[in-house]
Short mmCIF file of C-alpha atoms in Angstrom, two decimals:
data_model
loop_
_atom_site.label_atom_id
_atom_site.label_comp_id
_atom_site.label_asym_id
_atom_site.label_seq_id
_atom_site.Cartn_x
_atom_site.Cartn_y
_atom_site.Cartn_z
CA UNK A 1 10.35 38.47 65.67
CA UNK A 2 6.55 38.16 66.05
CA UNK A 3 5.43 35.27 68.31
CA UNK A 4 4.14 32.26 66.37
CA UNK A 5 1.85 29.59 67.79
CA UNK A 6 1.74 25.96 66.73
CA UNK A 7 -1.59 24.54 65.50
CA UNK A 8 -2.73 21.57 63.42
CA UNK A 9 -3.73 22.10 59.79
CA UNK A 10 -6.17 19.56 58.37
CA UNK A 11 -6.45 19.31 54.61
CA UNK A 12 -9.10 17.15 52.99
CA UNK A 13 -9.53 16.68 49.24
CA UNK A 14 -12.97 15.21 48.64
CA UNK A 15 -15.84 15.02 46.13
CA UNK A 16 -18.15 18.01 46.35
CA UNK A 17 -21.28 15.96 47.25
CA UNK A 18 -19.54 14.88 50.49
CA UNK A 19 -18.43 18.39 51.43
CA UNK A 20 -21.42 19.27 53.59
CA UNK A 21 -20.97 16.13 55.65
CA UNK A 22 -17.26 16.90 56.17
CA UNK A 23 -18.14 20.46 57.20
CA UNK A 24 -20.67 19.13 59.70
CA UNK A 25 -17.98 16.89 61.21
CA UNK A 26 -15.71 19.92 61.67
CA UNK A 27 -18.50 21.99 63.16
CA UNK A 28 -19.50 19.24 65.60
CA UNK A 29 -15.84 18.84 66.62
CA UNK A 30 -15.71 22.51 67.58
CA UNK A 31 -13.82 24.02 64.66
CA UNK A 32 -14.30 27.78 64.52
CA UNK A 33 -13.62 28.18 60.82
CA UNK A 34 -12.46 26.54 57.62
CA UNK A 35 -11.96 27.33 53.94
CA UNK A 36 -13.09 25.43 50.84
CA UNK A 37 -11.20 25.73 47.56
CA UNK A 38 -12.11 24.25 44.15
CA UNK A 39 -9.67 21.56 42.98
CA UNK A 40 -8.91 22.09 39.31
CA UNK A 41 -7.57 18.74 38.12
CA UNK A 42 -5.59 15.73 39.18
CA UNK A 43 -4.67 12.12 38.72
CA UNK A 44 -5.31 9.14 40.99
CA UNK A 45 -5.20 5.38 40.47
CA UNK A 46 -5.82 5.07 36.75
CA UNK A 47 -8.03 8.11 36.35
CA UNK A 48 -7.21 11.65 35.27
CA UNK A 49 -9.89 14.11 36.33
CA UNK A 50 -10.56 17.80 35.86
CA UNK A 51 -13.18 20.27 37.03
CA UNK A 52 -15.91 21.29 34.61
CA UNK A 53 -16.10 18.06 32.62
CA UNK A 54 -19.16 16.63 34.39
CA UNK A 55 -22.38 18.57 33.94
CA UNK A 56 -23.85 17.16 37.15
CA UNK A 57 -20.79 18.52 39.05
CA UNK A 58 -21.04 15.36 41.14
CA UNK A 59 -17.44 14.35 40.48
CA UNK A 60 -15.91 17.79 41.05
CA UNK A 61 -13.36 17.76 43.85
CA UNK A 62 -12.90 20.40 46.55
CA UNK A 63 -10.18 21.09 49.10
CA UNK A 64 -11.26 21.72 52.68
CA UNK A 65 -8.68 23.39 54.94
CA UNK A 66 -9.13 23.77 58.67
CA UNK A 67 -6.60 25.03 61.23
CA UNK A 68 -7.20 24.43 64.91
CA UNK A 69 -6.03 23.03 68.22
CA UNK A 70 -5.30 19.33 68.55
CA UNK A 71 -8.38 18.83 70.75
CA UNK A 72 -10.53 19.96 67.80
CA UNK A 73 -8.66 18.46 64.85
CA UNK A 74 -7.94 14.99 66.27
CA UNK A 75 -11.59 13.99 66.93
CA UNK A 76 -12.55 15.37 63.51
CA UNK A 77 -9.71 13.42 61.94
CA UNK A 78 -11.03 10.13 63.31
CA UNK A 79 -14.53 10.71 61.94
CA UNK A 80 -13.30 11.98 58.57
CA UNK A 81 -11.08 8.91 58.29
CA UNK A 82 -14.18 6.70 58.74
CA UNK A 83 -15.98 8.75 56.12
CA UNK A 84 -13.16 8.14 53.63
CA UNK A 85 -13.53 4.36 53.98
CA UNK A 86 -16.22 4.55 51.30
CA UNK A 87 -15.27 7.67 49.37
CA UNK A 88 -12.64 9.04 47.04
CA UNK A 89 -10.43 11.49 48.93
CA UNK A 90 -7.07 12.44 50.45
CA UNK A 91 -6.69 13.50 54.08
CA UNK A 92 -3.57 14.90 55.71
CA UNK A 93 -2.64 16.82 58.84
CA UNK A 94 0.45 18.91 59.43
CA UNK A 95 1.88 21.25 62.06
CA UNK A 96 1.65 24.92 61.16
CA UNK A 97 2.50 28.14 62.95
CA UNK A 98 -0.02 30.95 63.05
CA UNK A 99 0.18 34.62 63.97
CA UNK A 100 -3.17 35.09 65.71
CA UNK A 101 -3.93 31.97 67.81
CA UNK A 102 -7.18 33.38 69.19
CA UNK A 103 -8.76 33.02 65.73
CA UNK A 104 -8.35 29.24 65.68
CA UNK B 1 -32.47 12.72 7.67
CA UNK B 2 -33.64 16.32 8.25
CA UNK B 3 -33.41 15.72 12.03
CA UNK B 4 -29.86 14.42 11.67
CA UNK B 5 -28.90 17.55 9.76
CA UNK B 6 -30.60 20.01 12.10
CA UNK B 7 -28.24 22.59 13.66
CA UNK B 8 -28.99 21.18 17.13
CA UNK B 9 -27.67 17.72 16.20
CA UNK B 10 -24.82 19.14 14.12
CA UNK B 11 -23.57 21.32 17.01
CA UNK B 12 -23.74 18.28 19.28
CA UNK B 13 -21.68 16.34 16.70
CA UNK B 14 -19.19 19.22 16.52
CA UNK B 15 -18.65 19.13 20.29
CA UNK B 16 -18.39 15.34 20.28
CA UNK B 17 -15.82 15.26 17.49
CA UNK B 18 -13.83 18.14 19.03
CA UNK B 19 -13.64 16.28 22.35
CA UNK B 20 -12.68 12.99 20.70
CA UNK B 21 -9.88 14.83 18.87
CA UNK B 22 -8.76 16.25 22.25
CA UNK B 23 -9.56 19.86 21.39
CA UNK B 24 -8.96 22.15 24.39
CA UNK B 25 -12.21 24.02 23.58
CA UNK B 26 -14.60 24.29 26.51
CA UNK B 27 -17.77 26.06 27.58
CA UNK B 28 -17.40 27.56 31.09
CA UNK B 29 -19.20 25.35 33.60
CA UNK B 30 -21.28 28.10 35.22
CA UNK B 31 -22.31 29.41 31.78
CA UNK B 32 -23.45 25.92 30.74
CA UNK B 33 -25.40 25.64 33.99
CA UNK B 34 -27.11 28.95 33.19
CA UNK B 35 -28.00 27.67 29.72
CA UNK B 36 -29.54 24.52 31.24
CA UNK B 37 -31.67 26.63 33.59
CA UNK B 38 -32.74 28.84 30.66
CA UNK B 39 -33.83 25.79 28.63
CA UNK B 40 -35.76 24.31 31.54
CA UNK B 41 -37.44 27.67 32.23
CA UNK B 42 -38.41 28.02 28.56
CA UNK B 43 -40.00 24.58 28.24
CA UNK B 44 -41.58 24.86 31.68
CA UNK B 45 -43.20 28.19 30.80
CA UNK B 46 -44.40 26.97 27.40
CA UNK B 47 -45.79 23.80 28.99
CA UNK B 48 -47.56 25.82 31.69
CA UNK B 49 -49.17 28.10 29.10
CA UNK B 50 -50.37 25.04 27.15
CA UNK B 51 -51.72 23.49 30.35
CA UNK B 52 -53.67 26.66 31.16
CA UNK B 53 -55.57 26.19 27.88
CA UNK B 54 -56.58 22.56 28.43
CA UNK B 55 -58.51 20.75 31.15
CA UNK B 56 -56.76 18.19 33.37
CA UNK B 57 -58.79 15.09 32.50
CA UNK B 58 -58.47 11.46 33.61
CA UNK B 59 -56.05 10.69 30.76
CA UNK B 60 -53.55 13.22 32.16
CA UNK B 61 -53.61 11.51 35.55
CA UNK B 62 -53.21 8.12 33.86
CA UNK B 63 -50.07 9.44 32.15
CA UNK B 64 -48.76 10.72 35.50
CA UNK B 65 -49.34 7.23 36.93
CA UNK B 66 -47.68 5.54 33.96
CA UNK B 67 -44.68 7.89 34.25
CA UNK B 68 -44.25 7.07 37.94
CA UNK B 69 -44.50 3.36 37.17
CA UNK B 70 -41.93 3.66 34.36
CA UNK B 71 -39.47 5.54 36.54
CA UNK B 72 -39.82 3.04 39.39
CA UNK B 73 -39.83 -0.01 37.11
CA UNK B 74 -37.21 0.64 34.41
CA UNK B 75 -34.26 0.43 36.85
CA UNK B 76 -35.25 -3.17 37.70
CA UNK B 77 -35.12 -4.14 34.01
CA UNK B 78 -31.86 -2.24 33.53
CA UNK B 79 -30.35 -3.86 36.64
CA UNK B 80 -31.30 -7.35 35.51
CA UNK B 81 -29.89 -6.71 32.02
CA UNK B 82 -26.62 -5.37 33.41
CA UNK B 83 -26.18 -8.17 35.94
CA UNK B 84 -26.87 -10.86 33.34
CA UNK B 85 -24.91 -9.44 30.42
CA UNK B 86 -22.08 -7.37 31.88
CA UNK B 87 -19.49 -7.95 34.54
CA UNK B 88 -20.57 -4.90 36.54
CA UNK B 89 -20.70 -5.19 40.32
CA UNK B 90 -24.03 -5.07 42.15
CA UNK B 91 -23.31 -1.49 43.25
CA UNK B 92 -22.31 -0.23 39.77
CA UNK B 93 -25.24 -2.03 38.13
CA UNK B 94 -27.72 -0.51 40.62
CA UNK B 95 -26.30 3.00 40.26
CA UNK B 96 -26.34 2.72 36.45
CA UNK B 97 -29.88 1.29 36.47
CA UNK B 98 -31.10 4.35 38.39
CA UNK B 99 -29.90 6.59 35.56
CA UNK B 100 -32.03 4.66 33.05
CA UNK B 101 -35.25 5.02 35.04
CA UNK B 102 -34.76 8.76 35.37
CA UNK B 103 -34.73 11.16 32.42
CA UNK B 104 -32.53 13.47 30.37
CA UNK B 105 -34.17 16.86 30.19
CA UNK B 106 -31.99 17.95 27.25
CA UNK B 107 -33.08 14.91 25.22
CA UNK B 108 -36.66 15.88 26.07
CA UNK B 109 -36.07 19.49 24.93
CA UNK B 110 -34.48 18.26 21.69
CA UNK B 111 -37.48 15.96 21.12
CA UNK B 112 -39.94 18.83 21.61
CA UNK B 113 -38.01 20.83 19.01
CA UNK B 114 -37.93 17.86 16.62
CA UNK B 115 -41.70 17.43 17.00
CA UNK B 116 -42.25 21.15 16.39
CA UNK B 117 -40.12 21.00 13.23
CA UNK B 118 -42.02 17.90 12.08
CA UNK B 119 -45.34 19.65 12.70
CA UNK B 120 -46.49 17.06 15.26
CA UNK B 121 -48.33 18.70 18.19
CA UNK B 122 -47.67 17.67 21.78
CA UNK B 123 -49.26 18.53 25.13
CA UNK B 124 -47.76 20.96 27.64
CA UNK B 125 -48.36 18.71 30.66
CA UNK B 126 -45.61 16.36 29.44
CA UNK B 127 -43.19 18.80 31.12
CA UNK B 128 -44.75 17.82 34.46
CA UNK B 129 -44.36 14.17 33.43
CA UNK B 130 -40.63 14.81 32.90
CA UNK B 131 -40.35 16.25 36.41
CA UNK B 132 -42.30 13.30 37.88
CA UNK B 133 -39.91 10.81 36.27
CA UNK B 134 -36.76 12.41 37.74
CA UNK B 135 -37.00 10.92 41.22
CA UNK B 136 -38.64 7.46 41.62
CA UNK B 137 -35.76 5.77 39.76
CA UNK B 138 -33.33 6.95 42.43
CA UNK B 139 -35.37 5.16 45.11
CA UNK B 140 -35.40 1.95 43.02
CA UNK B 141 -31.63 2.16 42.49
CA UNK B 142 -30.97 2.64 46.20
CA UNK B 143 -33.22 -0.29 47.05
CA UNK B 144 -31.40 -2.49 44.51
CA UNK B 145 -27.99 -1.46 45.87
CA UNK B 146 -28.84 -1.75 49.53
CA UNK B 147 -30.58 -5.12 49.53
CA UNK B 148 -28.67 -7.21 52.03
CA UNK B 149 -27.39 -4.21 53.98
CA UNK B 150 -24.99 -1.34 53.60
CA UNK B 151 -21.53 -0.62 54.96
CA UNK B 152 -22.61 2.82 56.15
CA UNK B 153 -22.57 3.74 59.82
CA UNK B 154 -25.86 4.75 61.45
CA UNK B 155 -24.55 8.30 61.82
CA UNK B 156 -23.59 8.51 58.15
CA UNK B 157 -26.92 7.02 57.04
CA UNK B 158 -28.93 9.55 59.05
CA UNK B 159 -26.88 12.45 57.74
CA UNK B 160 -26.97 11.31 54.12
CA UNK B 161 -30.73 10.73 54.23
CA UNK B 162 -31.38 14.43 54.78
CA UNK B 163 -28.88 15.45 52.12
CA UNK B 164 -30.27 12.91 49.69
CA UNK B 165 -33.86 14.01 50.24
CA UNK B 166 -32.83 17.58 49.46
CA UNK B 167 -30.92 16.47 46.35
CA UNK B 168 -33.70 14.20 45.10
CA UNK B 169 -36.71 16.41 45.77
CA UNK B 170 -35.26 19.89 45.34
CA UNK B 171 -32.68 19.50 42.57
CA UNK B 172 -32.52 22.25 39.95
CA UNK B 173 -34.43 20.27 37.32
CA UNK B 174 -37.46 19.71 39.56
CA UNK B 175 -37.49 23.22 41.05
CA UNK B 176 -37.07 25.04 37.72
CA UNK B 177 -39.31 22.75 35.64
CA UNK B 178 -42.22 22.63 38.07
CA UNK B 179 -41.76 26.28 39.10
CA UNK B 180 -41.77 27.50 35.47
CA UNK B 181 -44.70 25.22 34.67
CA UNK B 182 -46.79 26.77 37.46
CA UNK B 183 -45.68 30.30 36.52
CA UNK B 184 -46.59 29.61 32.87
CA UNK B 185 -50.02 28.27 33.88
CA UNK B 186 -50.67 31.29 36.11
CA UNK B 187 -49.34 33.86 33.59
CA UNK B 188 -51.20 32.30 30.65
CA UNK B 189 -50.71 33.19 26.99
CA UNK B 190 -50.86 36.96 27.58
CA UNK B 191 -48.21 36.88 30.29
CA UNK B 192 -45.97 34.61 28.22
CA UNK B 193 -46.31 36.88 25.19
CA UNK B 194 -44.35 39.58 27.03
CA UNK B 195 -41.52 37.07 27.68
CA UNK B 196 -41.42 35.64 24.19
CA UNK B 197 -38.51 37.86 22.94
CA UNK B 198 -36.37 36.16 25.59
CA UNK B 199 -37.82 32.64 25.70
CA UNK B 200 -39.02 31.96 22.13
CA UNK B 201 -36.80 33.65 19.53
CA UNK B 202 -33.39 32.84 21.08
CA UNK B 203 -34.41 29.30 22.16
CA UNK B 204 -32.98 27.46 19.13
CA UNK B 205 -29.66 29.32 19.33
CA UNK B 206 -29.29 28.68 23.06
CA UNK B 207 -30.12 25.00 22.51
CA UNK B 208 -27.37 24.81 19.86
CA UNK B 209 -24.87 26.37 22.28
CA UNK B 210 -25.89 23.95 25.02
CA UNK B 211 -25.68 20.98 22.64
CA UNK B 212 -22.13 21.99 21.73
CA UNK B 213 -21.25 21.75 25.42
CA UNK B 214 -23.12 18.45 25.75
CA UNK B 215 -21.15 17.11 22.77
CA UNK B 216 -17.91 18.10 24.48
CA UNK B 217 -19.02 16.44 27.73
CA UNK B 218 -20.16 13.28 25.94
CA UNK B 219 -16.95 13.04 23.89
CA UNK B 220 -14.70 13.51 26.92
CA UNK B 221 -16.68 10.98 28.94
CA UNK B 222 -16.53 8.49 26.10
CA UNK B 223 -12.80 9.03 25.57
CA UNK B 224 -12.07 8.40 29.25
CA UNK B 225 -14.50 5.58 29.88
CA UNK B 226 -14.86 3.35 26.84
CA UNK B 227 -11.77 1.22 27.50
CA UNK B 228 -12.89 0.57 31.04
CA UNK B 229 -16.43 -0.44 30.09
CA UNK B 230 -16.12 -3.19 27.51
CA UNK B 231 -18.59 -4.33 24.89
CA UNK B 232 -21.51 -5.54 27.04
CA UNK B 233 -22.09 -2.33 29.04
CA UNK B 234 -21.71 -0.20 25.88
CA UNK B 235 -24.23 -2.42 24.11
CA UNK B 236 -26.53 -1.92 27.11
CA UNK B 237 -26.30 1.86 26.57
CA UNK B 238 -27.64 1.28 23.05
CA UNK B 239 -30.36 -1.33 23.61
CA UNK B 240 -31.71 -0.11 26.96
CA UNK B 241 -33.20 3.08 25.40
CA UNK B 242 -35.01 0.88 22.88
CA UNK B 243 -36.44 -1.28 25.69
CA UNK B 244 -37.52 1.84 27.61
CA UNK B 245 -39.07 3.41 24.51
CA UNK B 246 -40.95 0.18 23.70
CA UNK B 247 -42.47 0.02 27.20
CA UNK B 248 -43.29 3.74 26.94
CA UNK B 249 -45.01 3.10 23.60
CA UNK B 250 -46.98 0.17 25.04
CA UNK B 251 -48.27 2.20 27.99
CA UNK B 252 -49.03 5.17 25.68
CA UNK B 253 -51.07 2.87 23.42
CA UNK B 254 -53.01 1.50 26.40
CA UNK B 255 -53.78 5.05 27.55
CA UNK B 256 -54.60 6.17 24.00
CA UNK B 257 -52.13 9.03 23.68
CA UNK B 258 -51.84 11.03 20.45
CA UNK B 259 -48.58 10.63 18.43
CA UNK B 260 -46.76 13.70 19.80
CA UNK B 261 -47.42 12.79 23.43
CA UNK B 262 -46.57 9.14 22.77
CA UNK B 263 -43.25 10.15 21.18
CA UNK B 264 -42.40 12.30 24.21
CA UNK B 265 -43.26 9.53 26.70
CA UNK B 266 -41.08 7.19 24.62
CA UNK B 267 -38.23 9.72 24.72
CA UNK B 268 -38.55 10.12 28.49
CA UNK B 269 -38.55 6.34 28.95
CA UNK B 270 -35.57 5.94 26.63
CA UNK B 271 -33.38 8.70 28.04
CA UNK B 272 -30.94 8.43 30.92
CA UNK B 273 -30.16 11.04 33.54
CA UNK B 274 -26.75 12.71 33.80
CA UNK B 275 -27.55 15.58 36.15
CA UNK B 276 -29.87 14.64 39.01
CA UNK B 277 -29.06 10.94 39.42
CA UNK B 278 -25.22 11.15 39.36
CA UNK B 279 -25.34 13.68 42.19
CA UNK B 280 -27.67 11.43 44.21
CA UNK B 281 -25.49 8.38 43.54
CA UNK B 282 -22.29 10.10 44.65
CA UNK B 283 -24.07 10.99 47.86
CA UNK B 284 -25.81 7.68 48.57
CA UNK B 285 -23.61 5.10 46.83
CA UNK B 286 -20.08 6.53 46.89
CA UNK B 287 -18.58 3.06 46.24
CA UNK B 288 -20.16 3.02 42.77
CA UNK B 289 -17.92 4.07 39.91
CA UNK B 290 -19.06 7.35 38.27
CA UNK B 291 -17.01 6.64 35.15
CA UNK B 292 -19.35 3.69 34.44
CA UNK B 293 -22.72 5.40 34.69
CA UNK B 294 -21.64 8.83 33.39
CA UNK B 295 -19.96 7.31 30.34
CA UNK B 296 -23.01 5.16 29.59
CA UNK B 297 -25.69 7.81 30.09
CA UNK B 298 -23.83 10.78 28.63
CA UNK B 299 -21.32 9.17 26.27
CA UNK B 300 -23.42 6.37 24.78
CA UNK B 301 -27.18 6.75 25.36
CA UNK B 302 -27.44 10.53 24.99
CA UNK B 303 -25.75 10.69 21.53
CA UNK B 304 -27.75 7.64 20.43
CA UNK B 305 -31.03 9.27 21.40
CA UNK B 306 -30.15 12.63 19.87
CA UNK B 307 -28.95 11.25 16.53
CA UNK B 308 -31.11 8.15 16.00
CA UNK B 309 -33.52 7.63 18.88
CA UNK B 310 -35.64 10.78 18.61
CA UNK B 311 -36.41 10.42 14.86
CA UNK B 312 -37.09 6.72 15.42
CA UNK B 313 -39.45 7.29 18.37
CA UNK B 314 -41.34 10.00 16.45
CA UNK B 315 -41.68 7.73 13.42
CA UNK B 316 -42.92 4.81 15.53
CA UNK B 317 -45.35 6.98 17.51
CA UNK B 318 -46.73 8.47 14.29
CA UNK B 319 -47.11 4.98 12.82
CA UNK B 320 -48.88 3.57 15.89
CA UNK B 321 -51.07 6.52 16.92
CA UNK B 322 -51.12 8.67 13.80
#
């Protein structure tokens, strides 16, 4: 079987206006790459939301995924957590196994 | 009555009703964004061509000054009204007030079309006035919200300031409106003539298509938000445009504007933003509730202005200055 390496996977669901700030946090923490996906719709608290219903696009949500070593993800996690004190969003981290560790 | 039965208003009503009835119909978001850019380019170009024909006299600069004053000042009136009459928090009231100092470019486009259909001339430089009024209200709203300090960290504040400056000064409305205005002024009537098959003949049809989407947006916003808002904030969405229009009419009278220009300044003062300001508020005041200000500006004030406000402002302006 191919060797697999354990890394941390950070997933952040956040409003699109805050995306650039979250990306800057990852960059400053030393992340070498991440991916942003559009979130289509969801439900939270008492509000159902869906993409494409706000012409300003200011309430559209995006999903930011970053895989990296603990020494990169953990400092980023702390700063992103502070950022979420004032914003709508969901942040989670999980262990994942990757095929090409040199890419992360 | 003829304004109420114009295809532009009727398509808006169609979208609104479809959304209220929970129709799954939608206009793709990127397509709607393209339509908005087209409309802003068209009115910017036309305004620029008109500006190239007329001299920039002292009255024009007085209007620019009045527009800046209106955009800075209206949020303070809106904030006071919301804090006194509604149960909105300081943050929500400030964010909402910012929307009412800024402008709705689609309401402005619809008003230009209504004036054209009514045979009332208006000046091209009012497009520049629309662009001027986009931003100062955001500064007033932030000042109102941040009096007494903010919970932001120094790092977050510094980062957001740069982002906010970009959003406020270089948003699509300002770039496209002012850019098209300058291009129109440089190209002149001859240059614009070559573009007229794209920017003149299809304009009404594109506006109808865009209004259908706006109706859908307004209806969905209203459906989601009206229960949460209550009577006082919804009433604010109906009387605040009248307050704005009245102040716009007063300043227009003092400056001595002709009826068409007065009607447009009234429309700009009465309209509420739903593109530039929400984006700035999400960035700068993330604790504020977007369902409050988006429902009010798009679900209450926008339909009011399209259906009743524009004909009313034109009638009043014609009566005062005609």
